[in-house]
Short mmCIF file of C-alpha atoms in Angstrom, two decimals:
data_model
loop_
_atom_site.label_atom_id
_atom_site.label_comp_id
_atom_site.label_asym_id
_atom_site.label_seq_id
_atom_site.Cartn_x
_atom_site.Cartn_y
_atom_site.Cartn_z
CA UNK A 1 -12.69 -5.54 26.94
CA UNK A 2 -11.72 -7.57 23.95
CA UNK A 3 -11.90 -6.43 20.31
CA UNK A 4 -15.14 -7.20 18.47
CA UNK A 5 -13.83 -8.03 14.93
CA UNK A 6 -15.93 -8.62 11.82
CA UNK A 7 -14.30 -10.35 8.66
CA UNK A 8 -14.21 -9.02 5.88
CA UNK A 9 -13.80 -11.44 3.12
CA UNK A 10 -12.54 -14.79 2.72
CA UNK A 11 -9.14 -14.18 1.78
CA UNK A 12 -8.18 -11.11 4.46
CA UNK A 13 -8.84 -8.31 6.71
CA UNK A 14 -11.57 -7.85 9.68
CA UNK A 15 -13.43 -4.68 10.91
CA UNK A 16 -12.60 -3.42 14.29
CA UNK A 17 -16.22 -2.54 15.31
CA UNK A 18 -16.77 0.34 17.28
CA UNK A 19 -13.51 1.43 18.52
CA UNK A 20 -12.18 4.91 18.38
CA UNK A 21 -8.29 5.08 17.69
CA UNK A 22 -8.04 8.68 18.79
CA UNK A 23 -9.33 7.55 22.77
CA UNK A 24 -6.67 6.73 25.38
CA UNK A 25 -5.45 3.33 24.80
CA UNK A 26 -3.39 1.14 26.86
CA UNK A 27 -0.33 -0.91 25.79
CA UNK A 28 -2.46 -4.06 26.04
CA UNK A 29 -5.20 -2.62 24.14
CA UNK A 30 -3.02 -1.69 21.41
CA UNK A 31 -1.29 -5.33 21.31
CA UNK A 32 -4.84 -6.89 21.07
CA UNK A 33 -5.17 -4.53 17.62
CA UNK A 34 -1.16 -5.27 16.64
CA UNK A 35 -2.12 -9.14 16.71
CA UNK A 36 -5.09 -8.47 15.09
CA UNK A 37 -3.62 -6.80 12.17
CA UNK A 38 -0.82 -9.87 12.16
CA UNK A 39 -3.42 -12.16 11.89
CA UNK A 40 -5.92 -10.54 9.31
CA UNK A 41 -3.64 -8.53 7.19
CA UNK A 42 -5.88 -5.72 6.81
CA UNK A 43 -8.00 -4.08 10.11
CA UNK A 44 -10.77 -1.17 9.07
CA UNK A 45 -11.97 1.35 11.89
CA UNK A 46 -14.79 3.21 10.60
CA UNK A 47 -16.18 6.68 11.48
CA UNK A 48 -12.98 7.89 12.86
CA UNK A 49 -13.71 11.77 12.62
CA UNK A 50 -10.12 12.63 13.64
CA UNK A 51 -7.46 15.38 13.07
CA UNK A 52 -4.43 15.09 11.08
CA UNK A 53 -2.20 14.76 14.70
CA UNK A 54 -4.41 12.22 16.20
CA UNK A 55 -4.09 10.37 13.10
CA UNK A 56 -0.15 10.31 13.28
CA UNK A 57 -0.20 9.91 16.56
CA UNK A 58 -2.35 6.63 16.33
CA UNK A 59 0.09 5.51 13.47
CA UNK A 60 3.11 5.93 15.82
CA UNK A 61 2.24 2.81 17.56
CA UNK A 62 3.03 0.73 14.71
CA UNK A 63 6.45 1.73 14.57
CA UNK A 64 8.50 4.49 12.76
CA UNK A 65 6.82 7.06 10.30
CA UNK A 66 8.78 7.69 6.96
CA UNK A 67 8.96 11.37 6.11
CA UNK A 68 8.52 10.49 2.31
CA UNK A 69 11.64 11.79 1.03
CA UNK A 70 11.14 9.81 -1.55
CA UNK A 71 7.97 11.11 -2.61
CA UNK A 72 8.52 15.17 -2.08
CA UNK A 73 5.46 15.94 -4.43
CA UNK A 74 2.71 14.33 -2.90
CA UNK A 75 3.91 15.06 0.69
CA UNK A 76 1.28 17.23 2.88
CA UNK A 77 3.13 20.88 2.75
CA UNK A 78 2.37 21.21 6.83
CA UNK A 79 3.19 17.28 7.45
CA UNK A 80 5.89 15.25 6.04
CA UNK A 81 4.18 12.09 7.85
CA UNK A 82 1.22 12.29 5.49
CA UNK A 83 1.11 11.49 2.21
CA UNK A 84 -1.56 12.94 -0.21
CA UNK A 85 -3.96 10.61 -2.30
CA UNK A 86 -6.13 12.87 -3.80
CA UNK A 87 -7.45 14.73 -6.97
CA UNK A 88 -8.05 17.64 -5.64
CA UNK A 89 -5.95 20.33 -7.64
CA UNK A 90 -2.79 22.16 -6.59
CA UNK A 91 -3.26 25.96 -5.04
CA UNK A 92 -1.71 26.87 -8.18
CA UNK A 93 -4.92 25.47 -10.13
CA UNK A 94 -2.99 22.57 -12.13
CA UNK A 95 -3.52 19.19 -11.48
CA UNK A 96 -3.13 17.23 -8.62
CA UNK A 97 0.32 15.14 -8.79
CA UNK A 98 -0.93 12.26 -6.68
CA UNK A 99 -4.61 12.18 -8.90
CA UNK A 100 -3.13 8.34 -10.48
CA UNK A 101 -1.58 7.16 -6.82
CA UNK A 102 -1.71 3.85 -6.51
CA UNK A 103 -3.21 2.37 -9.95
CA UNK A 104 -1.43 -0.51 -10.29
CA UNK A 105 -0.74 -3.59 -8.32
CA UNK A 106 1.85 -2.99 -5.13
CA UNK A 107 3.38 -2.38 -2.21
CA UNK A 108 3.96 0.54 -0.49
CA UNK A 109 7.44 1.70 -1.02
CA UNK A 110 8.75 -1.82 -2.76
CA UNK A 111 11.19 0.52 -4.88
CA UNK A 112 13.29 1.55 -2.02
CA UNK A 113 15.51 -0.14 0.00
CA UNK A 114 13.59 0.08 3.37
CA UNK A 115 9.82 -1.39 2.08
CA UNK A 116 6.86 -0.77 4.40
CA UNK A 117 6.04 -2.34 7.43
CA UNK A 118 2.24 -0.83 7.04
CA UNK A 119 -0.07 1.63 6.36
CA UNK A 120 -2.82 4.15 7.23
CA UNK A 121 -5.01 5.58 5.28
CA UNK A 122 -8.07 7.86 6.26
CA UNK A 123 -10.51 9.19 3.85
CA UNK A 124 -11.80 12.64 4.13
CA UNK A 125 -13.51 12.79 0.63
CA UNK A 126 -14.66 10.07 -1.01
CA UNK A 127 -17.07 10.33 -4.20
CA UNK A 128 -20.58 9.38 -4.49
CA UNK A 129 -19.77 5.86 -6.16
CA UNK A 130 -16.60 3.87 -6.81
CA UNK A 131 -13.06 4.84 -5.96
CA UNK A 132 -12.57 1.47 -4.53
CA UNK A 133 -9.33 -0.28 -3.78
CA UNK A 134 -8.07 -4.09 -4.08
CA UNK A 135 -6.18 -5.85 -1.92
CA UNK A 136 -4.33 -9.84 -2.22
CA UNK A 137 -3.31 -11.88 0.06
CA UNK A 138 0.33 -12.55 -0.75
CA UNK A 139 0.71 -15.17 1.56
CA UNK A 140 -1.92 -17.47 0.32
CA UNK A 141 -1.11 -16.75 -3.07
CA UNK A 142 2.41 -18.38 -1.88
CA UNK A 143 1.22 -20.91 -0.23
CA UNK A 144 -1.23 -22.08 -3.18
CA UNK A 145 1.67 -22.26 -5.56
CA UNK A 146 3.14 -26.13 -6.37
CA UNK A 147 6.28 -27.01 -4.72
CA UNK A 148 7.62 -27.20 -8.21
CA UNK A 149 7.13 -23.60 -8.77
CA UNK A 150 8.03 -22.43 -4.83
CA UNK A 151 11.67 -24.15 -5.64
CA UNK A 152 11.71 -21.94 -9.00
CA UNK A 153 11.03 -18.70 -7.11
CA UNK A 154 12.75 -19.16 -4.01
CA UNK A 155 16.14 -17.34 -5.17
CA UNK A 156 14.91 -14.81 -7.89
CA UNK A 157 15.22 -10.84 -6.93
CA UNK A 158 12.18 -8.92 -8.83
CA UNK A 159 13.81 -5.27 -9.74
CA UNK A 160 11.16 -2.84 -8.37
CA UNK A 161 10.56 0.62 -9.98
CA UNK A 162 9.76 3.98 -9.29
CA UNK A 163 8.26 6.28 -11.35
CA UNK A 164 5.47 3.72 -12.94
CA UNK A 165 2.39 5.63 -12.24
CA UNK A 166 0.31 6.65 -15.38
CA UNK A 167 1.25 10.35 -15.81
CA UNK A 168 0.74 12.67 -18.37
CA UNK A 169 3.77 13.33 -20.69
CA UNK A 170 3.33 17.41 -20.29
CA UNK A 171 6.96 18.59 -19.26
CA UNK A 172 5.55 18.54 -15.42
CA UNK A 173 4.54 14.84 -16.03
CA UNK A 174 7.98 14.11 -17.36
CA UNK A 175 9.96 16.07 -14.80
CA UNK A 176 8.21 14.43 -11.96
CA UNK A 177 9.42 11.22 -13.99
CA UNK A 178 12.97 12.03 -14.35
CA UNK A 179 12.69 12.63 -10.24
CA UNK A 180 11.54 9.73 -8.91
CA UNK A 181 13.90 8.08 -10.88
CA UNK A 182 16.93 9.86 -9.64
CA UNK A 183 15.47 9.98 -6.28
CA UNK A 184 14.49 5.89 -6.19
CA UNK A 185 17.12 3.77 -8.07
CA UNK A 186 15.79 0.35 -9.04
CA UNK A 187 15.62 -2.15 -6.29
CA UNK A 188 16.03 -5.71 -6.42
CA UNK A 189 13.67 -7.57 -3.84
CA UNK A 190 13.14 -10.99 -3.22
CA UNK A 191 10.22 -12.17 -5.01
CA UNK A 192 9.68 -14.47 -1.99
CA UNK A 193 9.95 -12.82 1.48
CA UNK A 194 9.82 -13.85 4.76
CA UNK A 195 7.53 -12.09 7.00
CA UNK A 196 9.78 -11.03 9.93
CA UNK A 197 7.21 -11.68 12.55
CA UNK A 198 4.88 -14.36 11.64
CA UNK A 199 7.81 -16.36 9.66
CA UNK A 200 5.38 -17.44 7.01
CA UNK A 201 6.71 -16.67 2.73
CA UNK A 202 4.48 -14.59 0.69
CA UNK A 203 5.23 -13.66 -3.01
CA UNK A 204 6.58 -10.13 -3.46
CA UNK A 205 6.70 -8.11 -6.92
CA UNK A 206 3.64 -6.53 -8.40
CA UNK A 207 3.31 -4.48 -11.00
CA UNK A 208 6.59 -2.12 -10.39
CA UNK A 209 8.62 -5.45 -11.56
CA UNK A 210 9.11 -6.06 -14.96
CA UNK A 211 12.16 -8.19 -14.77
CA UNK A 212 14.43 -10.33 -12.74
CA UNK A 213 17.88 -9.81 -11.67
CA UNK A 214 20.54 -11.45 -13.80
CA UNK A 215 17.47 -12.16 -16.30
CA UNK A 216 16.21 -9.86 -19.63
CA UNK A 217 12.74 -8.34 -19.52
CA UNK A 218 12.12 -10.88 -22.14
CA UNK A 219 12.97 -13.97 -20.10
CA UNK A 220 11.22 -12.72 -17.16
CA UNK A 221 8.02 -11.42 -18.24
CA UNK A 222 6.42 -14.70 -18.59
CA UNK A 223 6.63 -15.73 -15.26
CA UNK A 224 6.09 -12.39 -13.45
CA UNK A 225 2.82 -12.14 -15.49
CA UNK A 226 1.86 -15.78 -13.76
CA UNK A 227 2.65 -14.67 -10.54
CA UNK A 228 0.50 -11.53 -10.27
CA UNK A 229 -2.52 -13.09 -12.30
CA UNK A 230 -1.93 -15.79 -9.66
CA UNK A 231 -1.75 -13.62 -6.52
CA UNK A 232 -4.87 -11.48 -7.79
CA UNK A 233 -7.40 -14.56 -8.62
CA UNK A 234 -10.36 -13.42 -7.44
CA UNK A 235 -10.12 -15.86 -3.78
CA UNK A 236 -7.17 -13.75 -2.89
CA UNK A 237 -8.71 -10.49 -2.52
CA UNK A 238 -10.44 -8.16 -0.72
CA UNK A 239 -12.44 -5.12 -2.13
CA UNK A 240 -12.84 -1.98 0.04
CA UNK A 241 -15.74 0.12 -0.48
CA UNK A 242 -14.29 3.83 0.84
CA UNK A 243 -16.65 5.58 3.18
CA UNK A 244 -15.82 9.20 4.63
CA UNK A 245 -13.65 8.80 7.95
CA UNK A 246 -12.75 5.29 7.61
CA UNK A 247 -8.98 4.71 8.44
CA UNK A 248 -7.44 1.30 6.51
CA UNK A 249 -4.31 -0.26 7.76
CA UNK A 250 -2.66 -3.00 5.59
CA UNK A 251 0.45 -5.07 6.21
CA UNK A 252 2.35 -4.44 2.97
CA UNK A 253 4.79 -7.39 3.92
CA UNK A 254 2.22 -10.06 2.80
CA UNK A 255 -0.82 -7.68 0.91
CA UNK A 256 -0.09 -5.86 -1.95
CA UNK A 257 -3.29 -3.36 -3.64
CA UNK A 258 -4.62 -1.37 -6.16
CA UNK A 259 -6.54 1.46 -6.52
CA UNK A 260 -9.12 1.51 -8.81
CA UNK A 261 -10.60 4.70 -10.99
CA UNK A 262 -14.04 3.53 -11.36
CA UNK A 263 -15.47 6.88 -10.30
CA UNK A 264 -16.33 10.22 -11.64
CA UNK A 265 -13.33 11.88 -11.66
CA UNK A 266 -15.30 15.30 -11.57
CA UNK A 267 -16.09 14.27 -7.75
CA UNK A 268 -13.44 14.53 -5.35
CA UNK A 269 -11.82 11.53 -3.52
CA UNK A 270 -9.36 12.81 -0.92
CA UNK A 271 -7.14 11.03 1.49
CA UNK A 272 -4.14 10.87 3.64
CA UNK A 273 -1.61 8.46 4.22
CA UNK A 274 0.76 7.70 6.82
CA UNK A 275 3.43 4.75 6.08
CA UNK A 276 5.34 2.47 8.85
CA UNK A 277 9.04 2.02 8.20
CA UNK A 278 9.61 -1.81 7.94
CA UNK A 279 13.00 -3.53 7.74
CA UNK A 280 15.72 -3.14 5.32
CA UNK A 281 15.50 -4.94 2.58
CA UNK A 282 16.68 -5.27 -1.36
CA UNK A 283 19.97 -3.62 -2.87
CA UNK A 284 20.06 -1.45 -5.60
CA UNK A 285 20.88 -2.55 -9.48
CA UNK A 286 22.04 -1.02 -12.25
CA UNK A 287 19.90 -0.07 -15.11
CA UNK A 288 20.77 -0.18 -18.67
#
């Protein structure tokens, strides 16, 4: 039976209407919903009322699952494959460390040297109203570029980050700082990368790069803030409403996303993440 798909928006991503990724599924099954994902960038399963295992388990078909060594804090204590997005607090009653995940433009795991093939991300809380999240298509915002500005590009590295979240500059907020720093030393990535199974360019940098290799922040800044206002024009994007059980899975080779805090942060908005190893990619610089 083939997949009923409904698009979402102009620029990426479909719906895969009533399918339930925790039911037996065949090899060709799952290749009809692999090609799918190539093809759309972003797929959406709603209602998937699932446990933590069936999620993973689900996720393992992509490829790989990183054990976010990278990210100890915001791990799930009983699952290393799932990483927390949420604002519920810690048992200890302080706040939760992964309350600001995702606020500004990226991709998942740019900042180390093996970047994300995908991702999955179920909701289990959401709040009544907002709590949405953005996604570009990096690919078109490539391929809309002049050739005059593609030949610019094509050989600049954009030194990706760590430890750019908004936190709060408590000694916890700074320690957690001084970690992911020591954990993820900067990473240069191409600012133009080729997708390693559809062979088409999309841009790559985001928020997480403020300069260039070989370049000062001054130099670069004016053209890294003309590629992300260019790769997040409103025809780019896609914006996901959250509802309760729906699982998200997003190529971050040629999407990157945002989440976005328009919601009252007094309701809860809990969910779970489970990231795809992609290919190496990137060295490390030094800072300084």
């Amino acid at each position: 039976m083939a997949l009923k798909l409904r698009k979402l928006s102009y620029a990426l991503g479909a719906e895969v209407c009533d399918f339930n990724v925790a039911a037996p599924m065949s090899e060709a099954q799952f290749g009809e919903i692999y090609q799918a994902f190539l093809d759309n960038g972003i797929l959406l399963f709603r209602d998937q009322d699932i446990t933590r295992e069936q999620h993973i388990e689900f996720s393992r078909r992509f490829g790989e699952l990183d054990k976010h060594d990278s990210l100890p804090r915001d791990r799930h204590p009983n699952y290393p494959e799932l990483l927390l997005v949420t604002n519920e607090p810690n048992a200890d009653g302080t706040p939760s460390n992964s309350r600001y995940t995702g606020r500004s433009w990226h991709s998942d795991m740019s900042f180390t040297p093996v970047p994300s093939l995908g991702s999955l991300l179920k909701s289990w809380t959401v709040p009544e109203v907002g709590g949405d999240t953005l996604f570009a298509n990096m690919t078109l915002a490539y391929d809309t570029l002049s050739d005059g500005m593609k030949k610019l590009i094509a050989g600049l590295h954009g030194i990706q980050l760590a430890g750019t979240r908004k936190i709060n500059h408590a000694p916890s907020g700074l320690e957690r700082l001084a970690e992911q720093k020591k954990l993820n030393p900067p990473i240069a990535q191409p600012v133009v990368r080729t997708h390693p199974e559809t062979g088409r360019k999309a841009l790559y940098l985001g928020d997480k790069v403020k300069r260039f290799d070989g370049m000062t922040e001054e130099e670069s800044q004016p053209l890294i803030k003309f590629l992300n206002a260019h790769a997040t024009r409103p025809e780019f994007l896609y914006r996901h409403q959250w509802r309760k059980n729906d699982i998200l899975v997003w190529d971050n080779r040629c999407t990157m996303h945002q989440a976005l805090g328009d919601f009252d942060e007094t309701q809860r908005r809990h969910m779970e993440r489970t990231t795809v190893l992609g290919t190496p990619s990137g060295y490390v610089v030094a800072e300084g």
